[in-house]
PDB file of N, CA and C in Angstrom:
ATOM      1  N   MET V1422      11.433  21.467  -6.766  1.00 49.00           N
ATOM      2  CA  MET V1422      10.773  21.033  -5.256  1.00 49.00           C
ATOM      3  C   MET V1422       9.582  21.787  -5.844  1.00 49.00           C
ATOM      4  N   GLY V1423       8.276  21.381  -5.309  1.00 55.00           N
ATOM      5  CA  GLY V1423       7.240  21.840  -4.808  1.00 55.00           C
ATOM      6  C   GLY V1423       6.851  21.649  -3.775  1.00 55.00           C
ATOM      7  N   GLU V1424       5.244  22.845  -3.259  1.00 54.00           N
ATOM      8  CA  GLU V1424       4.594  22.510  -1.946  1.00 54.00           C
ATOM      9  C   GLU V1424       3.417  21.610  -1.693  1.00 54.00           C
ATOM     10  N   ILE V1425       3.081  21.340  -0.775  1.00 56.00           N
ATOM     11  CA  ILE V1425       1.611  20.543  -0.757  1.00 56.00           C
ATOM     12  C   ILE V1425       1.442  21.163   0.918  1.00 56.00           C
ATOM     13  N   VAL V1426       0.007  21.817   0.668  1.00 57.00           N
ATOM     14  CA  VAL V1426      -0.408  22.690   2.021  1.00 57.00           C
ATOM     15  C   VAL V1426      -1.528  21.360   2.451  1.00 57.00           C
ATOM     16  N   THR V1427      -1.387  21.270   3.800  1.00 60.00           N
ATOM     17  CA  THR V1427      -2.674  20.072   4.183  1.00 60.00           C
ATOM     18  C   THR V1427      -3.780  20.870   4.434  1.00 60.00           C
ATOM     19  N   THR V1428      -4.485  20.629   4.937  1.00 60.00           N
ATOM     20  CA  THR V1428      -5.655  21.095   5.881  1.00 60.00           C
ATOM     21  C   THR V1428      -5.370  21.895   7.201  1.00 60.00           C
ATOM     22  N   THR V1429      -4.292  21.015   7.814  1.00 66.00           N
ATOM     23  CA  THR V1429      -3.801  22.337   8.931  1.00 66.00           C
ATOM     24  C   THR V1429      -2.825  22.848   8.980  1.00 66.00           C
ATOM     25  N   GLY V1430      -2.533  23.348   7.697  1.00 67.00           N
ATOM     26  CA  GLY V1430      -1.929  24.316   7.197  1.00 67.00           C
ATOM     27  C   GLY V1430      -0.347  24.173   6.995  1.00 67.00           C
ATOM     28  N   ASP V1431      -0.056  22.833   7.046  1.00 69.00           N
ATOM     29  CA  ASP V1431       1.260  22.221   7.497  1.00 69.00           C
ATOM     30  C   ASP V1431       1.746  22.789   5.704  1.00 69.00           C
ATOM     31  N   VAL V1432       2.975  22.998   5.430  1.00 66.00           N
ATOM     32  CA  VAL V1432       3.478  22.868   4.544  1.00 66.00           C
ATOM     33  C   VAL V1432       4.691  21.572   4.277  1.00 66.00           C
ATOM     34  N   ASP V1433       4.329  20.788   3.069  1.00 59.00           N
ATOM     35  CA  ASP V1433       5.352  19.808   2.814  1.00 59.00           C
ATOM     36  C   ASP V1433       5.806  19.929   1.639  1.00 59.00           C
ATOM     37  N   VAL V1434       7.223  19.813   1.655  1.00 60.00           N
ATOM     38  CA  VAL V1434       8.312  20.273   0.338  1.00 60.00           C
ATOM     39  C   VAL V1434       8.646  18.974  -0.083  1.00 60.00           C
ATOM     40  N   VAL V1435       7.971  19.169  -1.051  1.00 58.00           N
ATOM     41  CA  VAL V1435       8.129  17.328  -2.053  1.00 58.00           C
ATOM     42  C   VAL V1435       8.737  17.676  -3.278  1.00 58.00           C
ATOM     43  N   GLU V1436       9.397  16.653  -4.122  1.00 59.00           N
ATOM     44  CA  GLU V1436      10.340  16.410  -5.198  1.00 59.00           C
ATOM     45  C   GLU V1436       9.178  16.513  -6.399  1.00 59.00           C
ATOM     46  N   GLU V1437       8.887  17.547  -7.496  1.00 60.00           N
ATOM     47  CA  GLU V1437       7.892  17.769  -8.574  1.00 60.00           C
ATOM     48  C   GLU V1437       7.840  16.458  -9.467  1.00 60.00           C
ATOM     49  N   GLU V1438       9.052  15.262  -9.463  1.00 61.00           N
ATOM     50  CA  GLU V1438       8.708  14.363 -10.096  1.00 61.00           C
ATOM     51  C   GLU V1438       8.305  13.181  -9.705  1.00 61.00           C
ATOM     52  N   SER V1439       8.108  13.578  -8.123  1.00 59.00           N
ATOM     53  CA  SER V1439       7.623  12.625  -7.501  1.00 59.00           C
ATOM     54  C   SER V1439       6.132  11.503  -8.186  1.00 59.00           C
ATOM     55  N   HIS V1440       6.256  10.488  -8.440  1.00 68.00           N
ATOM     56  CA  HIS V1440       5.118   9.843  -9.116  1.00 68.00           C
ATOM     57  C   HIS V1440       4.506   8.791  -8.464  1.00 68.00           C
ATOM     58  N   PHE V1441       3.188   8.308  -8.244  1.00 67.00           N
ATOM     59  CA  PHE V1441       2.329   7.470  -8.133  1.00 67.00           C
ATOM     60  C   PHE V1441       2.853   6.502  -8.797  1.00 67.00           C
ATOM     61  N   SER V1442       3.059   4.994  -8.235  1.00 80.00           N
ATOM     62  CA  SER V1442       2.866   4.006  -9.327  1.00 80.00           C
ATOM     63  C   SER V1442       1.566   3.607  -8.946  1.00 80.00           C
ATOM     64  N   SER V1443       1.355   2.838 -10.065  1.00 87.00           N
ATOM     65  CA  SER V1443       0.375   2.079  -9.607  1.00 87.00           C
ATOM     66  C   SER V1443      -0.594   1.045  -8.475  1.00 87.00           C
ATOM     67  N   GLU V1444       0.943   0.597  -7.640  1.00 87.00           N
ATOM     68  CA  GLU V1444       0.971  -0.672  -7.000  1.00 87.00           C
ATOM     69  C   GLU V1444       1.194   0.724  -5.382  1.00 87.00           C
ATOM     70  N   SER V1445       1.767   2.097  -5.592  1.00 84.00           N
ATOM     71  CA  SER V1445       1.471   3.036  -4.147  1.00 84.00           C
ATOM     72  C   SER V1445       0.035   3.430  -3.769  1.00 84.00           C
ATOM     73  N   ALA V1446      -0.740   3.831  -5.562  1.00 86.00           N
ATOM     74  CA  ALA V1446      -1.704   4.203  -5.421  1.00 86.00           C
ATOM     75  C   ALA V1446      -2.702   2.960  -4.959  1.00 86.00           C
ATOM     76  N   GLN V1447      -2.884   1.859  -5.156  1.00 89.00           N
ATOM     77  CA  GLN V1447      -3.768   0.912  -4.906  1.00 89.00           C
ATOM     78  C   GLN V1447      -3.548   0.525  -3.132  1.00 89.00           C
ATOM     79  N   ILE V1448      -2.070   0.543  -2.560  1.00 89.00           N
ATOM     80  CA  ILE V1448      -1.956   0.736  -1.268  1.00 89.00           C
ATOM     81  C   ILE V1448      -2.455   2.221  -0.279  1.00 89.00           C
ATOM     82  N   LEU V1449      -2.463   3.196  -0.964  1.00 89.00           N
ATOM     83  CA  LEU V1449      -3.078   4.303  -0.650  1.00 89.00           C
ATOM     84  C   LEU V1449      -4.741   4.304  -0.432  1.00 89.00           C
ATOM     85  N   ILE V1450      -5.142   3.241  -1.495  1.00 92.00           N
ATOM     86  CA  ILE V1450      -6.212   3.461  -2.077  1.00 92.00           C
ATOM     87  C   ILE V1450      -6.838   2.491  -0.331  1.00 92.00           C
ATOM     88  N   GLY V1451      -6.027   1.584  -0.299  1.00 92.00           N
ATOM     89  CA  GLY V1451      -6.911   0.114   0.255  1.00 92.00           C
ATOM     90  C   GLY V1451      -6.369   1.274   2.241  1.00 92.00           C
ATOM     91  N   GLU V1452      -5.453   2.100   2.130  1.00 93.00           N
ATOM     92  CA  GLU V1452      -5.598   2.959   3.498  1.00 93.00           C
ATOM     93  C   GLU V1452      -6.745   3.702   3.829  1.00 93.00           C
ATOM     94  N   ILE V1453      -7.248   4.452   2.408  1.00 93.00           N
ATOM     95  CA  ILE V1453      -7.961   5.226   2.886  1.00 93.00           C
ATOM     96  C   ILE V1453      -9.516   4.443   3.372  1.00 93.00           C
ATOM     97  N   MET V1454      -9.554   3.311   2.404  1.00 94.00           N
ATOM     98  CA  MET V1454     -10.532   2.570   2.725  1.00 94.00           C
ATOM     99  C   MET V1454     -11.106   1.739   3.892  1.00 94.00           C
ATOM    100  N   GLU V1455      -9.862   1.295   5.162  1.00 94.00           N
ATOM    101  CA  GLU V1455      -9.723   0.705   5.580  1.00 94.00           C
ATOM    102  C   GLU V1455      -9.931   2.022   6.631  1.00 94.00           C
ATOM    103  N   CYS V1456      -9.725   3.203   6.443  1.00 94.00           N
ATOM    104  CA  CYS V1456     -10.498   4.241   7.853  1.00 94.00           C
ATOM    105  C   CYS V1456     -11.690   4.736   7.296  1.00 94.00           C
ATOM    106  N   ASN V1457     -12.200   4.910   6.196  1.00 94.00           N
ATOM    107  CA  ASN V1457     -13.649   4.902   6.248  1.00 94.00           C
ATOM    108  C   ASN V1457     -13.994   3.562   6.698  1.00 94.00           C
ATOM    109  N   ARG V1458     -13.888   2.774   6.388  1.00 95.00           N
ATOM    110  CA  ARG V1458     -14.562   1.482   7.295  1.00 95.00           C
ATOM    111  C   ARG V1458     -14.520   1.531   9.035  1.00 95.00           C
ATOM    112  N   ASP V1459     -13.552   2.237   9.263  1.00 95.00           N
ATOM    113  CA  ASP V1459     -13.353   2.424  10.530  1.00 95.00           C
ATOM    114  C   ASP V1459     -14.162   3.771  11.296  1.00 95.00           C
ATOM    115  N   PHE V1460     -14.217   4.666  10.292  1.00 95.00           N
ATOM    116  CA  PHE V1460     -14.740   5.876  10.546  1.00 95.00           C
ATOM    117  C   PHE V1460     -16.554   5.729  10.240  1.00 95.00           C
ATOM    118  N   GLU V1461     -16.914   4.895   9.248  1.00 96.00           N
ATOM    119  CA  GLU V1461     -18.473   3.933   9.220  1.00 96.00           C
ATOM    120  C   GLU V1461     -18.762   3.468  10.670  1.00 96.00           C
ATOM    121  N   ASN V1462     -18.300   2.329  11.531  1.00 96.00           N
ATOM    122  CA  ASN V1462     -18.139   1.711  12.128  1.00 96.00           C
ATOM    123  C   ASN V1462     -18.544   2.740  13.355  1.00 96.00           C
ATOM    124  N   LEU V1463     -17.549   3.719  13.298  1.00 96.00           N
ATOM    125  CA  LEU V1463     -17.808   4.987  14.402  1.00 96.00           C
ATOM    126  C   LEU V1463     -18.727   5.337  14.967  1.00 96.00           C
ATOM    127  N   LYS V1464     -19.073   5.806  13.572  1.00 96.00           N
ATOM    128  CA  LYS V1464     -20.471   6.514  13.632  1.00 96.00           C
ATOM    129  C   LYS V1464     -21.901   5.958  13.822  1.00 96.00           C
ATOM    130  N   GLN V1465     -21.609   4.516  13.381  1.00 96.00           N
ATOM    131  CA  GLN V1465     -22.682   3.793  13.778  1.00 96.00           C
ATOM    132  C   GLN V1465     -22.927   3.581  15.207  1.00 96.00           C
ATOM    133  N   ASN V1466     -21.501   2.990  15.894  1.00 96.00           N
ATOM    134  CA  ASN V1466     -21.659   2.749  17.512  1.00 96.00           C
ATOM    135  C   ASN V1466     -21.970   4.122  18.118  1.00 96.00           C
ATOM    136  N   ILE V1467     -21.849   5.374  17.510  1.00 96.00           N
ATOM    137  CA  ILE V1467     -22.487   6.824  18.249  1.00 96.00           C
ATOM    138  C   ILE V1467     -24.064   6.478  18.112  1.00 96.00           C
ATOM    139  N   ASN V1468     -24.301   6.260  17.116  1.00 94.00           N
ATOM    140  CA  ASN V1468     -25.780   6.618  16.750  1.00 94.00           C
ATOM    141  C   ASN V1468     -26.413   5.660  17.407  1.00 94.00           C
ATOM    142  N   ASN V1469     -25.994   4.253  18.047  1.00 94.00           N
ATOM    143  CA  ASN V1469     -26.495   3.441  18.890  1.00 94.00           C
ATOM    144  C   ASN V1469     -26.797   3.731  19.953  1.00 94.00           C
ATOM    145  N   VAL V1470     -25.589   4.785  20.382  1.00 95.00           N
ATOM    146  CA  VAL V1470     -25.379   4.866  21.876  1.00 95.00           C
ATOM    147  C   VAL V1470     -26.596   6.112  22.276  1.00 95.00           C
ATOM    148  N   GLN V1471     -26.608   7.182  21.184  1.00 94.00           N
ATOM    149  CA  GLN V1471     -27.865   8.384  21.256  1.00 94.00           C
ATOM    150  C   GLN V1471     -29.303   7.393  21.180  1.00 94.00           C
ATOM    151  N   LYS V1472     -29.242   6.536  20.382  1.00 91.00           N
ATOM    152  CA  LYS V1472     -30.772   5.866  20.511  1.00 91.00           C
ATOM    153  C   LYS V1472     -31.180   5.533  21.735  1.00 91.00           C
ATOM    154  N   LYS V1473     -29.904   4.871  22.997  1.00 82.00           N
ATOM    155  CA  LYS V1473     -30.143   4.310  24.052  1.00 82.00           C
ATOM    156  C   LYS V1473     -30.953   5.375  25.019  1.00 82.00           C
TER     157      LYS V1473
END
């Protein structure tokens, strides 16, 4: 068993032998890119409101 400590201080206990497959890594990357796109859109909307 291993531990992963998150930025919020939560501790997740995980199997040490858990490995990402190429497929699961691609899915995770896609989800991160989608969140990043949403974040960029929010930033742009905030900038547009501040300019008014």
